[in-house]
Amino acid sequence: MGTKDFGGLGEDLAVRLMESQGMEILERNLHIGKMGELDIVAMDGETLVFCEVKCKHENQELGGFQAINYAKQQQVKRLARAYLVSFEGEFRYCRFDAVEVVVDSEGRTEPVVNQLKDAWR
């Protein structure tokens, strides 16, 4: 499985989890100019959610949540601000979530999906 397919699997599982919680998915893999990409943008009630997804093999030393370091958090914040500009205050609340998908390298077990709501500010 290539890196793009691997990341896509993680995002598919994250979307499935978020939808099961009643969230409405607004955007996936949204490119904002040359600034970067938002993995998932969703609505959770009245709250706009920007979700960063990391997919990893179980034998990788660095966890998915650990890969969302300060620099990555700041990049997602910049992308979120750019996204919000076009809506002129339409959204009153927003938060940043993280989803980690851990995949068995051998494919023996189902992936494990972990979620952190309001993971950073």
Coordinates of N, CA and C in Angstrom, one line a residue:
M1 N 0.9 -1.2 0.0 CA 0.0 0.0 0.0 C 0.9 1.2 0.0
G2 N 0.7 2.1 -1.0 CA 1.5 3.3 -1.0 C 1.1 4.3 0.0
T3 N 2.0 5.4 0.2 CA 1.8 6.4 1.2 C 0.4 7.1 1.1
K4 N 0.1 7.4 -0.2 CA -1.2 8.1 -0.4 C -2.4 7.2 0.0
D5 N -2.3 6.0 -0.4 CA -3.4 5.0 -0.1 C -3.5 4.8 1.4
F6 N -2.3 4.7 2.1 CA -2.2 4.5 3.5 C -2.9 5.7 4.2
G7 N -2.5 6.9 3.8 CA -3.2 8.1 4.4 C -4.6 8.2 4.1
G8 N -5.0 7.8 2.9 CA -6.4 7.8 2.5 C -7.2 6.8 3.4
L9 N -6.6 5.7 3.7 CA -7.3 4.7 4.6 C -7.6 5.3 6.0
G10 N -6.5 6.0 6.5 CA -6.7 6.7 7.8 C -7.8 7.7 7.8
E11 N -7.8 8.5 6.7 CA -8.9 9.6 6.6 C -10.3 8.9 6.4
D12 N -10.4 7.9 5.7 CA -11.7 7.2 5.5 C -12.2 6.7 6.9
L13 N -11.3 6.1 7.7 CA -11.7 5.6 9.0 C -12.0 6.8 9.9
A14 N -11.3 7.9 9.8 CA -11.6 9.1 10.7 C -12.9 9.6 10.3
V15 N -13.2 9.7 9.0 CA -14.5 10.2 8.6 C -15.7 9.3 9.1
R16 N -15.5 8.0 9.0 CA -16.5 7.1 9.5 C -16.7 7.3 11.0
L17 N -15.7 7.5 11.7 CA -15.8 7.7 13.2 C -16.6 9.0 13.4
M18 N -16.2 10.1 12.8 CA -16.8 11.4 13.0 C -18.3 11.4 12.6
E19 N -18.6 10.7 11.5 CA -20.0 10.6 11.1 C -20.8 9.8 12.1
S20 N -20.2 8.8 12.6 CA -20.9 8.0 13.6 C -21.2 8.8 14.9
Q21 N -20.5 9.9 15.1 CA -20.7 10.7 16.2 C -21.6 11.9 15.9
G22 N -22.2 11.8 14.7 CA -23.2 12.8 14.3 C -22.6 14.1 13.6
M23 N -21.3 14.0 13.3 CA -20.6 15.2 12.6 C -21.0 15.1 11.2
E24 N -21.1 16.3 10.6 CA -21.3 16.5 9.1 C -19.9 16.8 8.5
I25 N -19.5 16.0 7.6 CA -18.2 16.3 6.9 C -18.5 17.4 5.8
L26 N -17.7 18.5 5.9 CA -17.9 19.6 4.9 C -16.8 19.5 3.8
E27 N -15.6 19.1 4.2 CA -14.5 19.1 3.3 C -13.5 18.0 3.6
R28 N -12.9 17.4 2.6 CA -11.8 16.5 2.8 C -10.6 16.9 1.9
N29 N -9.4 16.8 2.4 CA -8.2 17.1 1.6 C -8.4 18.4 0.9
L30 N -8.7 19.4 1.6 CA -8.9 20.8 1.1 C -7.6 21.5 1.0
H31 N -7.2 21.7 -0.3 CA -5.9 22.5 -0.5 C -6.3 24.0 -0.5
I32 N -5.5 24.7 0.2 CA -5.6 26.2 0.3 C -4.4 26.8 -0.3
G33 N -4.5 27.1 -1.5 CA -3.3 27.7 -2.2 C -2.1 26.9 -2.1
K34 N -1.0 27.6 -1.8 CA 0.3 26.8 -1.6 C 0.6 26.7 -0.1
M35 N -0.4 27.1 0.7 CA -0.2 27.0 2.2 C -0.2 25.5 2.7
G36 N -1.0 24.7 2.1 CA -1.1 23.3 2.5 C -2.5 22.8 2.4
E37 N -2.8 21.7 3.2 CA -4.0 21.0 3.1 C -4.6 20.7 4.4
L38 N -6.0 20.9 4.5 CA -6.7 20.5 5.7 C -7.2 19.1 5.4
D39 N -7.0 18.2 6.3 CA -7.4 16.8 6.1 C -8.9 16.7 6.1
I40 N -9.6 17.2 7.2 CA -11.0 17.1 7.3 C -11.6 18.4 7.9
V41 N -12.6 18.9 7.4 CA -13.4 20.0 8.0 C -14.8 19.5 8.2
A42 N -15.3 19.7 9.4 CA -16.6 19.1 9.7 C -17.4 20.0 10.7
M43 N -18.7 19.8 10.8 CA -19.5 20.5 11.7 C -19.9 19.5 12.8
D44 N -19.7 19.9 14.1 CA -20.2 19.1 15.2 C -21.1 20.0 16.0
G45 N -22.4 19.9 15.6 CA -23.4 20.8 16.2 C -23.1 22.2 15.6
E46 N -22.9 23.2 16.5 CA -22.6 24.5 16.0 C -21.1 24.8 15.9
T47 N -20.3 23.8 16.1 CA -18.8 23.9 16.2 C -18.2 23.4 14.9
L48 N -17.4 24.3 14.3 CA -16.6 23.9 13.1 C -15.3 23.2 13.6
V49 N -15.1 22.0 13.0 CA -14.0 21.2 13.4 C -13.0 21.0 12.3
F50 N -11.7 21.4 12.6 CA -10.6 21.1 11.7 C -9.8 19.9 12.3
C51 N -9.8 18.8 11.5 CA -9.3 17.6 12.0 C -8.0 17.2 11.3
E52 N -6.9 16.9 12.0 CA -5.7 16.4 11.4 C -5.6 14.9 11.6
V53 N -5.4 14.2 10.6 CA -5.4 12.7 10.7 C -3.9 12.2 10.4
K54 N -3.5 11.3 11.3 CA -2.2 10.6 11.1 C -2.4 9.1 11.2
C55 N -1.9 8.4 10.2 CA -2.0 7.0 10.1 C -0.6 6.4 10.2
K56 N -0.5 5.4 11.1 CA 0.8 4.8 11.3 C 0.7 3.3 11.5
H57 N 1.9 2.7 11.2 CA 2.0 1.2 11.5 C 2.2 1.0 12.9
E58 N 1.7 -0.1 13.5 CA 1.9 -0.3 14.9 C 3.3 -0.4 15.4
N59 N 4.2 -0.7 14.5 CA 5.6 -0.9 14.9 C 6.4 0.4 14.8
Q60 N 5.8 1.5 14.3 CA 6.5 2.8 14.2 C 6.7 3.3 15.6
E61 N 7.9 3.9 15.9 CA 8.2 4.4 17.2 C 7.4 5.6 17.5
L62 N 7.3 6.6 16.6 CA 6.6 7.8 16.9 C 5.1 7.6 16.6
G63 N 4.3 7.9 17.6 CA 2.9 7.8 17.5 C 2.2 8.8 16.6
G64 N 1.0 8.6 16.1 CA 0.4 9.5 15.2 C 0.1 10.8 15.9
F65 N -0.3 10.8 17.2 CA -0.5 12.1 17.9 C 0.8 12.9 18.1
Q66 N 1.8 12.2 18.3 CA 3.2 12.8 18.5 C 3.6 13.5 17.2
A67 N 3.2 13.0 16.1 CA 3.6 13.5 14.8 C 2.9 14.9 14.5
I68 N 1.9 15.2 15.3 CA 1.2 16.5 15.2 C 1.9 17.4 16.2
N69 N 3.1 17.8 15.8 CA 3.9 18.6 16.7 C 3.4 20.1 16.6
Y70 N 4.1 21.0 17.3 CA 3.8 22.4 17.4 C 3.8 23.0 16.0
A71 N 4.8 22.7 15.2 CA 4.8 23.3 13.8 C 3.6 22.9 13.0
K72 N 3.2 21.6 13.1 CA 2.1 21.1 12.4 C 0.8 21.8 12.9
Q73 N 0.7 22.0 14.2 CA -0.5 22.6 14.8 C -0.6 24.1 14.3
Q74 N 0.5 24.8 14.2 CA 0.5 26.1 13.7 C 0.1 26.2 12.3
Q75 N 0.6 25.2 11.5 CA 0.2 25.2 10.0 C -1.3 25.0 9.9
V76 N -1.8 24.1 10.7 CA -3.3 23.8 10.6 C -4.1 25.1 11.0
K77 N -3.6 25.8 12.1 CA -4.2 27.0 12.5 C -4.2 28.1 11.4
R78 N -3.1 28.2 10.7 CA -3.0 29.2 9.5 C -4.0 28.8 8.4
L79 N -4.1 27.5 8.1 CA -5.0 27.0 7.1 C -6.4 27.3 7.6
A80 N -6.7 27.1 8.8 CA -8.1 27.3 9.4 C -8.4 28.7 9.3
R81 N -7.5 29.6 9.6 CA -7.8 31.1 9.5 C -8.1 31.4 8.0
A82 N -7.3 30.9 7.1 CA -7.5 31.2 5.7 C -8.9 30.7 5.2
Y83 N -9.3 29.5 5.7 CA -10.6 28.9 5.4 C -11.7 29.8 6.0
L84 N -11.5 30.3 7.2 CA -12.6 31.1 7.8 C -12.8 32.4 7.2
V85 N -11.8 33.0 6.6 CA -11.9 34.3 6.0 C -13.0 34.4 4.9
S86 N -13.2 33.3 4.2 CA -14.2 33.3 3.2 C -15.6 33.2 3.7
F87 N -15.8 33.0 5.0 CA -17.1 32.8 5.6 C -17.5 34.0 6.4
E88 N -16.7 35.0 6.6 CA -17.0 36.3 7.3 C -17.8 36.1 8.5
G89 N -17.3 35.4 9.5 CA -17.9 35.3 10.8 C -19.1 34.3 10.9
E90 N -19.3 33.5 9.8 CA -20.5 32.6 9.8 C -20.4 31.6 10.9
F91 N -19.1 31.2 11.3 CA -18.9 30.2 12.3 C -18.5 30.8 13.6
R92 N -19.3 30.5 14.7 CA -19.0 31.2 16.0 C -18.0 30.4 16.8
Y93 N -18.0 29.1 16.7 CA -17.1 28.2 17.4 C -16.3 27.4 16.5
C94 N -15.1 27.1 16.8 CA -14.3 26.1 16.1 C -13.3 25.4 17.1
R95 N -12.8 24.3 16.7 CA -11.9 23.5 17.5 C -11.0 22.7 16.6
F96 N -9.9 22.2 17.1 CA -8.9 21.4 16.4 C -8.9 20.0 17.0
D97 N -9.2 19.0 16.2 CA -9.2 17.6 16.6 C -8.1 16.9 16.0
A98 N -7.7 15.8 16.5 CA -6.7 14.9 16.0 C -7.2 13.5 16.0
V99 N -7.0 12.8 14.9 CA -7.3 11.3 14.8 C -6.0 10.6 14.5
E100 N -5.8 9.5 15.2 CA -4.6 8.7 15.0 C -5.2 7.3 14.6
V101 N -4.7 6.8 13.5 CA -5.1 5.4 13.0 C -3.9 4.5 13.1
V102 N -4.0 3.5 13.8 CA -2.9 2.5 14.0 C -3.2 1.3 13.2
V103 N -2.4 0.9 12.3 CA -2.6 -0.2 11.4 C -1.6 -1.3 11.7
D104 N -2.1 -2.6 11.8 CA -1.2 -3.7 11.9 C -0.5 -3.9 10.6
S105 N 0.8 -3.9 10.7 CA 1.7 -4.1 9.5 C 1.4 -5.4 8.7
E106 N 1.0 -6.4 9.4 CA 0.8 -7.7 8.8 C -0.7 -7.8 8.3
G107 N -1.5 -6.9 8.7 CA -2.9 -6.9 8.3 C -3.7 -8.0 9.0
R108 N -3.3 -8.4 10.2 CA -3.9 -9.5 11.0 C -5.1 -8.9 11.8
T109 N -5.1 -7.7 12.2 CA -6.1 -7.1 13.0 C -6.7 -5.9 12.4
E110 N -7.9 -5.5 12.8 CA -8.5 -4.2 12.3 C -7.7 -3.0 12.8
P111 N -7.7 -1.9 12.0 CA -7.0 -0.7 12.5 C -7.7 -0.2 13.8
V112 N -6.9 0.4 14.6 CA -7.4 1.1 15.8 C -7.5 2.6 15.5
V113 N -8.6 3.2 15.8 CA -8.8 4.6 15.6 C -8.9 5.3 17.0
N114 N -8.0 6.3 17.2 CA -8.1 7.0 18.4 C -8.3 8.5 18.1
Q115 N -9.1 9.1 18.9 CA -9.5 10.5 18.6 C -9.3 11.4 19.8
L116 N -8.7 12.6 19.6 CA -8.6 13.6 20.6 C -9.4 14.8 20.1
K117 N -10.5 15.1 20.8 CA -11.2 16.3 20.5 C -10.6 17.5 21.2
D118 N -10.6 18.7 20.6 CA -10.0 19.9 21.1 C -8.5 19.6 21.5
A119 N -7.8 19.0 20.6 CA -6.4 18.5 20.8 C -5.5 19.7 21.1
W120 N -5.7 20.8 20.5 CA -4.8 22.0 20.8 C -5.6 23.3 20.5
R121 N -5.1 24.4 21.0 CA -5.8 25.7 20.8 C -4.9 26.7 20.1

